[in-house]
Amino acid sequence: MRRLAPYQTGLWLAEYLDIRCQLCRVYRSSPQSQLLQSQSTLHSNDALNTNTVFRASNDKSPSAKLIQQTYHLLNRGLLCAHCHHSIAWLPKPFEVDISAGTSLSIQAATYYDYPIRQAVRAFKHHEDITKLPILLHAIRQLPRARGCHHDNSVIVAMPTTNQRLVKRGFDPVSILSAQLSKHWRIPLWHGVMRVDDTISQQGLTRAERLSNLDNAFVLIENPPVKRLLLFDDVATTGASLQALGRVLSVPKATTLDNQSHSNYLLSGYALAHGSQP
């Protein structure tokens, strides 16, 4: 039997074995039918349909009772209504300059504020994998850029250094971007390497962030397509995405076919946007 990765186990445990809201941990989680008003049918992953449950509700047999319990378990959400609505509104996109006359538009899924901030910190700094379902719930609200699909676009996740990977033990952005890739059905591309040994961006001013990221990224191969969707977990000032975008906006002089690969279409995305006090 194939062994589940730790974060996959966390997804399963949080989603099916805990009925409390996964953010505030106070209120009971609400059914998806209540959180998503437009949802008129069960999610495709649910094993039972409404008609089956309705018939079972009039049946007092042990098997019918099991059907009812299973239905309510599978149709339960991860969040209480209050926490769901607190992260349900997309922030307005903001722009950062990446070259003369060129800017990068960054769209975040939610704000880096309570309660999502606590979930991000727990996942990134304490490896609390039970918070991963909430973060995935948020990034699935990101609108895919119009015209982007698996043949003409790639997702470029914010790379990390080997030193940071060894110290932390896992790469949060890699896990989140892999799930976004599945959701959008757009492949990941790993053609940029992070070579810096800079300090953490947290707590730095915008000017310090930009200086800290000088020469942080190296393009190790040309992108295979023109549409590049850059992704990071938290965009505070957008400095990291800005630096990544600058590297990708400057083509190599020549390629194997002696053609310049310029004029890439860049879009920036993040799980959350806001300050990191």
C-alpha positions as a LaTeX table, in Angstrom:
\begin{tabular}{lrrr}
\hline
Residue & $x$ (\AA) & $y$ (\AA) & $z$ (\AA) \\
\hline
Met1 & 0.00 & 0.00 & 0.00 \\
Arg2 & 1.35 & 3.44 & $-0.95$ \\
Arg3 & 2.46 & 5.47 & 2.04 \\
Leu4 & 0.94 & 8.93 & 2.47 \\
Ala5 & 3.18 & 11.95 & 2.77 \\
Pro6 & 2.91 & 13.68 & 6.20 \\
Tyr7 & 1.06 & 16.68 & 4.80 \\
Gln8 & $-1.41$ & 14.38 & 3.01 \\
Thr9 & $-2.11$ & 12.67 & 6.32 \\
Gly10 & $-2.68$ & 16.09 & 7.87 \\
Leu11 & $-5.19$ & 16.95 & 5.16 \\
Trp12 & $-7.13$ & 13.79 & 5.86 \\
Leu13 & $-7.07$ & 14.17 & 9.64 \\
Ala14 & $-8.14$ & 17.80 & 9.60 \\
Glu15 & $-10.91$ & 17.32 & 7.09 \\
Tyr16 & $-12.55$ & 14.17 & 8.37 \\
Leu17 & $-11.74$ & 13.71 & 12.06 \\
Asp18 & $-12.29$ & 17.17 & 13.54 \\
Ile19 & $-15.63$ & 18.96 & 13.56 \\
Arg20 & $-14.31$ & 22.24 & 14.97 \\
Cys21 & $-13.49$ & 25.18 & 12.76 \\
Gln22 & $-9.90$ & 24.75 & 11.60 \\
Leu23 & $-9.10$ & 28.44 & 12.11 \\
Cys24 & $-10.75$ & 29.75 & 15.26 \\
Arg25 & $-11.01$ & 26.28 & 16.85 \\
Val26 & $-14.07$ & 27.52 & 18.75 \\
Tyr27 & $-17.14$ & 27.11 & 16.59 \\
Arg28 & $-18.29$ & 24.02 & 14.79 \\
Ser29 & $-17.49$ & 23.89 & 11.12 \\
Ser30 & $-20.37$ & 24.64 & 8.78 \\
Pro31 & $-21.65$ & 22.46 & 5.94 \\
Gln32 & $-20.37$ & 23.44 & 2.52 \\
Ser33 & $-23.98$ & 23.96 & 1.42 \\
Gln34 & $-24.20$ & 26.82 & 3.92 \\
Leu35 & $-20.81$ & 28.32 & 3.11 \\
Leu36 & $-21.28$ & 28.24 & $-0.66$ \\
Gln37 & $-24.78$ & 29.53 & $-1.33$ \\
Ser38 & $-24.56$ & 28.74 & $-5.02$ \\
Gln39 & $-23.88$ & 25.08 & $-4.34$ \\
Ser40 & $-27.03$ & 23.15 & $-5.15$ \\
Thr41 & $-25.52$ & 19.68 & $-5.30$ \\
Leu42 & $-22.94$ & 17.81 & $-3.32$ \\
His43 & $-19.26$ & 17.97 & $-4.19$ \\
Ser44 & $-18.21$ & 15.38 & $-6.75$ \\
Asn45 & $-16.03$ & 13.68 & $-4.12$ \\
Asp46 & $-19.01$ & 12.88 & $-1.93$ \\
Ala47 & $-19.91$ & 9.25 & $-2.06$ \\
Leu48 & $-23.63$ & 9.71 & $-1.40$ \\
Asn49 & $-26.31$ & 11.81 & $-3.07$ \\
Thr50 & $-29.14$ & 13.76 & $-1.50$ \\
Asn51 & $-31.84$ & 11.34 & $-2.58$ \\
Thr52 & $-30.06$ & 8.46 & $-0.90$ \\
Val53 & $-29.81$ & 10.38 & 2.35 \\
Phe54 & $-33.43$ & 11.51 & 2.17 \\
Arg55 & $-34.59$ & 7.92 & 1.83 \\
Ala56 & $-32.28$ & 6.89 & 4.64 \\
Ser57 & $-33.70$ & 9.58 & 6.92 \\
Asn58 & $-37.01$ & 7.72 & 6.98 \\
Asp59 & $-35.30$ & 4.43 & 7.66 \\
Lys60 & $-34.36$ & 3.48 & 11.22 \\
Ser61 & $-32.14$ & 0.54 & 10.34 \\
Pro62 & $-28.43$ & 0.54 & 11.38 \\
Ser63 & $-27.30$ & 0.76 & 7.76 \\
Ala64 & $-29.51$ & 3.82 & 7.13 \\
Lys65 & $-28.14$ & 5.48 & 10.26 \\
Leu66 & $-24.61$ & 4.89 & 9.00 \\
Ile67 & $-25.54$ & 6.50 & 5.66 \\
Gln68 & $-26.84$ & 9.59 & 7.44 \\
Gln69 & $-23.72$ & 9.89 & 9.61 \\
Thr70 & $-21.42$ & 9.44 & 6.63 \\
Tyr71 & $-23.32$ & 12.03 & 4.61 \\
His72 & $-23.10$ & 14.67 & 7.32 \\
Leu73 & $-19.40$ & 13.92 & 7.75 \\
Leu74 & $-18.60$ & 14.24 & 4.05 \\
Asn75 & $-20.75$ & 17.33 & 3.58 \\
Arg76 & $-19.15$ & 19.17 & 6.48 \\
Gly77 & $-16.88$ & 22.11 & 5.81 \\
Leu78 & $-13.53$ & 23.03 & 7.33 \\
Leu79 & $-14.53$ & 26.45 & 8.62 \\
Cys80 & $-17.25$ & 28.07 & 10.64 \\
Ala81 & $-19.31$ & 30.64 & 8.75 \\
His82 & $-17.52$ & 33.59 & 10.39 \\
Cys83 & $-14.01$ & 32.43 & 9.45 \\
His84 & $-15.11$ & 31.44 & 5.96 \\
His85 & $-16.48$ & 34.89 & 5.23 \\
Ser86 & $-13.39$ & 36.54 & 6.73 \\
Ile87 & $-11.25$ & 35.07 & 3.93 \\
Ala88 & $-13.85$ & 34.98 & 1.18 \\
Trp89 & $-13.11$ & 38.41 & $-0.30$ \\
Leu90 & $-10.26$ & 38.78 & $-2.77$ \\
Pro91 & $-7.96$ & 41.74 & $-2.09$ \\
Lys92 & $-7.53$ & 44.23 & $-4.92$ \\
Pro93 & $-4.52$ & 43.44 & $-7.13$ \\
Phe94 & $-1.47$ & 45.66 & $-6.66$ \\
Glu95 & 1.42 & 46.36 & $-8.99$ \\
Val96 & 5.20 & 46.50 & $-8.68$ \\
Asp97 & 7.67 & 47.71 & $-11.31$ \\
Ile98 & 9.96 & 45.07 & $-12.77$ \\
Ser99 & 11.55 & 47.00 & $-15.63$ \\
Ala100 & 11.22 & 50.28 & $-17.49$ \\
Gly101 & 7.60 & 50.59 & $-18.53$ \\
Thr102 & 6.72 & 47.11 & $-17.27$ \\
Ser103 & 4.91 & 46.23 & $-14.07$ \\
Leu104 & 3.83 & 43.00 & $-12.41$ \\
Ser105 & 0.24 & 42.71 & $-11.19$ \\
Ile106 & $-0.06$ & 40.64 & $-8.01$ \\
Gln107 & $-3.33$ & 39.03 & $-6.94$ \\
Ala108 & $-3.62$ & 37.54 & $-3.46$ \\
Ala109 & $-6.27$ & 35.07 & $-2.36$ \\
Thr110 & $-6.86$ & 36.77 & 0.97 \\
Tyr111 & $-5.36$ & 39.21 & 3.46 \\
Tyr112 & $-2.51$ & 38.31 & 5.78 \\
Asp113 & $-4.61$ & 39.03 & 8.84 \\
Tyr114 & $-6.47$ & 37.12 & 11.51 \\
Pro115 & $-7.38$ & 34.34 & 11.18 \\
Ile116 & $-5.38$ & 33.32 & 8.09 \\
Arg117 & $-2.14$ & 34.75 & 9.53 \\
Gln118 & $-2.19$ & 32.30 & 12.41 \\
Ala119 & $-2.73$ & 29.40 & 10.02 \\
Val120 & 0.13 & 30.48 & 7.74 \\
Arg121 & 2.53 & 30.89 & 10.66 \\
Ala122 & 1.59 & 27.54 & 12.16 \\
Phe123 & 2.12 & 25.79 & 8.83 \\
Lys124 & 5.35 & 27.55 & 7.82 \\
His125 & 7.16 & 27.82 & 11.14 \\
His126 & 5.78 & 24.95 & 13.20 \\
Glu127 & 4.99 & 22.39 & 10.48 \\
Asp128 & 1.37 & 22.25 & 11.63 \\
Ile129 & 0.01 & 20.23 & 8.72 \\
Thr130 & $-3.54$ & 20.41 & 10.06 \\
Lys131 & $-3.61$ & 24.02 & 8.80 \\
Leu132 & $-2.89$ & 23.01 & 5.21 \\
Pro133 & $-6.55$ & 22.39 & 4.25 \\
Ile134 & $-7.37$ & 25.99 & 5.21 \\
Leu135 & $-4.57$ & 27.38 & 3.07 \\
Leu136 & $-5.70$ & 25.27 & 0.13 \\
His137 & $-9.25$ & 26.49 & 0.69 \\
Ala138 & $-7.93$ & 30.02 & 0.29 \\
Ile139 & $-5.70$ & 29.57 & $-2.77$ \\
Arg140 & $-8.51$ & 27.84 & $-4.65$ \\
Gln141 & $-10.22$ & 31.22 & $-4.70$ \\
Leu142 & $-7.45$ & 32.68 & $-6.86$ \\
Pro143 & $-8.79$ & 33.52 & $-10.33$ \\
Arg144 & $-6.71$ & 31.94 & $-13.07$ \\
Ala145 & $-5.53$ & 34.50 & $-15.61$ \\
Arg146 & $-7.77$ & 34.61 & $-18.67$ \\
Gly147 & $-6.42$ & 32.62 & $-21.57$ \\
Cys148 & $-4.02$ & 30.56 & $-19.47$ \\
His149 & $-4.08$ & 26.78 & $-19.75$ \\
His150 & $-1.71$ & 23.82 & $-19.57$ \\
Asp151 & $-0.38$ & 24.29 & $-23.11$ \\
Asn152 & 0.61 & 27.97 & $-22.94$ \\
Ser153 & 1.35 & 28.66 & $-19.25$ \\
Val154 & 3.49 & 27.48 & $-16.34$ \\
Ile155 & 3.46 & 28.25 & $-12.63$ \\
Val156 & 6.76 & 29.51 & $-11.24$ \\
Ala157 & 6.85 & 28.93 & $-7.50$ \\
Met158 & 9.07 & 31.16 & $-5.39$ \\
Pro159 & 12.27 & 29.09 & $-5.07$ \\
Thr160 & 14.12 & 28.58 & $-1.82$ \\
Thr161 & 17.77 & 27.87 & $-1.07$ \\
Asn162 & 19.16 & 24.49 & $-0.07$ \\
Gln163 & 20.28 & 26.04 & 3.20 \\
Arg164 & 16.76 & 27.13 & 4.09 \\
Leu165 & 15.30 & 23.84 & 2.93 \\
Val166 & 17.65 & 21.89 & 5.20 \\
Lys167 & 16.96 & 24.20 & 8.13 \\
Arg168 & 13.16 & 24.13 & 7.78 \\
Gly169 & 12.87 & 20.53 & 6.60 \\
Phe170 & 10.24 & 21.26 & 3.95 \\
Asp171 & 9.28 & 23.95 & 1.45 \\
Pro172 & 5.83 & 25.45 & 2.18 \\
Val173 & 5.62 & 27.33 & $-1.12$ \\
Ser174 & 6.40 & 24.17 & $-3.07$ \\
Ile175 & 3.55 & 22.31 & $-1.38$ \\
Leu176 & 1.06 & 25.13 & $-1.93$ \\
Ser177 & 2.09 & 25.69 & $-5.56$ \\
Ala178 & 1.77 & 21.97 & $-6.29$ \\
Gln179 & $-1.83$ & 22.10 & $-5.10$ \\
Leu180 & $-2.49$ & 25.25 & $-7.13$ \\
Ser181 & $-1.04$ & 23.47 & $-10.16$ \\
Lys182 & $-3.52$ & 20.64 & $-9.72$ \\
His183 & $-6.40$ & 23.06 & $-9.21$ \\
Trp184 & $-5.62$ & 25.15 & $-12.29$ \\
Arg185 & $-4.30$ & 22.19 & $-14.30$ \\
Ile186 & $-1.24$ & 24.22 & $-15.24$ \\
Pro187 & 2.21 & 22.63 & $-14.82$ \\
Leu188 & 4.95 & 23.85 & $-12.53$ \\
Trp189 & 8.27 & 24.98 & $-14.00$ \\
His190 & 11.52 & 24.93 & $-12.01$ \\
Gly191 & 13.83 & 26.96 & $-14.20$ \\
Val192 & 14.84 & 29.54 & $-11.60$ \\
Met193 & 17.28 & 28.88 & $-8.77$ \\
Arg194 & 17.67 & 30.89 & $-5.60$ \\
Val195 & 21.35 & 31.31 & $-4.83$ \\
Asp196 & 21.34 & 33.85 & $-2.03$ \\
Asp197 & 22.05 & 33.39 & 1.63 \\
Thr198 & 20.04 & 36.45 & 2.56 \\
Ile199 & 18.28 & 36.97 & 5.83 \\
Ser200 & 14.54 & 36.50 & 6.17 \\
Gln201 & 12.39 & 39.15 & 4.52 \\
Gln202 & 10.16 & 39.35 & 7.58 \\
Gly203 & 10.45 & 42.64 & 9.44 \\
Leu204 & 12.37 & 44.48 & 6.71 \\
Thr205 & 11.29 & 47.72 & 5.06 \\
Arg206 & 10.54 & 47.76 & 1.34 \\
Ala207 & 13.93 & 49.28 & 0.52 \\
Glu208 & 15.67 & 46.69 & 2.70 \\
Arg209 & 13.70 & 43.90 & 1.05 \\
Leu210 & 14.71 & 45.01 & $-2.43$ \\
Ser211 & 18.36 & 45.33 & $-1.43$ \\
Asn212 & 18.22 & 41.99 & 0.33 \\
Leu213 & 17.07 & 40.33 & $-2.90$ \\
Asp214 & 19.75 & 41.76 & $-5.18$ \\
Asn215 & 21.14 & 38.90 & $-7.30$ \\
Ala216 & 18.99 & 36.42 & $-5.38$ \\
Phe217 & 17.68 & 34.53 & $-8.42$ \\
Val218 & 19.37 & 32.93 & $-11.41$ \\
Leu219 & 17.65 & 31.77 & $-14.59$ \\
Ile220 & 19.03 & 28.29 & $-15.32$ \\
Glu221 & 16.94 & 27.66 & $-18.43$ \\
Asn222 & 14.58 & 29.59 & $-20.63$ \\
Pro223 & 10.85 & 29.24 & $-19.89$ \\
Pro224 & 9.10 & 26.83 & $-22.26$ \\
Val225 & 6.09 & 29.13 & $-22.76$ \\
Lys226 & 5.29 & 32.84 & $-22.82$ \\
Arg227 & 2.81 & 33.00 & $-19.92$ \\
Leu228 & 4.48 & 32.78 & $-16.51$ \\
Leu229 & 2.36 & 32.72 & $-13.35$ \\
Leu230 & 4.57 & 33.60 & $-10.38$ \\
Phe231 & 3.46 & 32.34 & $-6.98$ \\
Asp232 & 4.51 & 33.07 & $-3.40$ \\
Asp233 & 2.87 & 32.32 & $-0.07$ \\
Val234 & 2.80 & 35.81 & 1.47 \\
Ala235 & 3.29 & 39.02 & $-0.52$ \\
Thr236 & 3.96 & 41.88 & 1.89 \\
Thr237 & 5.42 & 44.56 & $-0.37$ \\
Gly238 & 5.73 & 42.25 & $-3.37$ \\
Ala239 & 9.54 & 42.59 & $-3.30$ \\
Ser240 & 10.22 & 38.87 & $-3.69$ \\
Leu241 & 7.84 & 38.51 & $-6.64$ \\
Gln242 & 9.27 & 41.72 & $-8.06$ \\
Ala243 & 12.82 & 40.34 & $-7.96$ \\
Leu244 & 11.69 & 37.05 & $-9.46$ \\
Gly245 & 9.82 & 38.89 & $-12.19$ \\
Arg246 & 12.88 & 40.98 & $-13.04$ \\
Val247 & 14.95 & 37.88 & $-13.68$ \\
Leu248 & 12.27 & 36.41 & $-15.91$ \\
Ser249 & 11.72 & 39.66 & $-17.79$ \\
Val250 & 15.35 & 39.78 & $-18.95$ \\
Pro251 & 15.92 & 37.13 & $-21.65$ \\
Lys252 & 19.21 & 35.41 & $-22.32$ \\
Ala253 & 21.04 & 36.81 & $-25.31$ \\
Thr254 & 20.64 & 33.63 & $-27.33$ \\
Thr255 & 19.21 & 30.17 & $-26.99$ \\
Leu256 & 19.95 & 26.93 & $-28.78$ \\
Asp257 & 17.83 & 28.08 & $-31.69$ \\
Asn258 & 19.52 & 31.53 & $-31.60$ \\
Gln259 & 16.23 & 33.25 & $-30.87$ \\
Ser260 & 15.60 & 35.76 & $-28.13$ \\
His261 & 12.85 & 34.72 & $-25.73$ \\
Ser262 & 11.58 & 38.08 & $-24.57$ \\
Asn263 & 8.17 & 39.59 & $-23.95$ \\
Tyr264 & 7.01 & 37.04 & $-21.41$ \\
Leu265 & 3.54 & 37.64 & $-20.01$ \\
Leu266 & 3.99 & 37.72 & $-16.23$ \\
Ser267 & 1.28 & 37.54 & $-13.57$ \\
Gly268 & 1.87 & 37.41 & $-9.83$ \\
Tyr269 & $-0.15$ & 35.45 & $-7.28$ \\
Ala270 & 0.05 & 34.92 & $-3.55$ \\
Leu271 & $-1.83$ & 33.13 & $-0.83$ \\
Ala272 & $-2.05$ & 36.28 & 1.29 \\
His273 & $-1.21$ & 39.98 & 1.11 \\
Gly274 & $-0.50$ & 42.28 & 4.03 \\
Ser275 & 2.01 & 43.32 & 6.64 \\
Gln276 & 4.04 & 40.92 & 8.79 \\
Pro277 & 4.47 & 42.61 & 12.16 \\
\hline
\end{tabular}
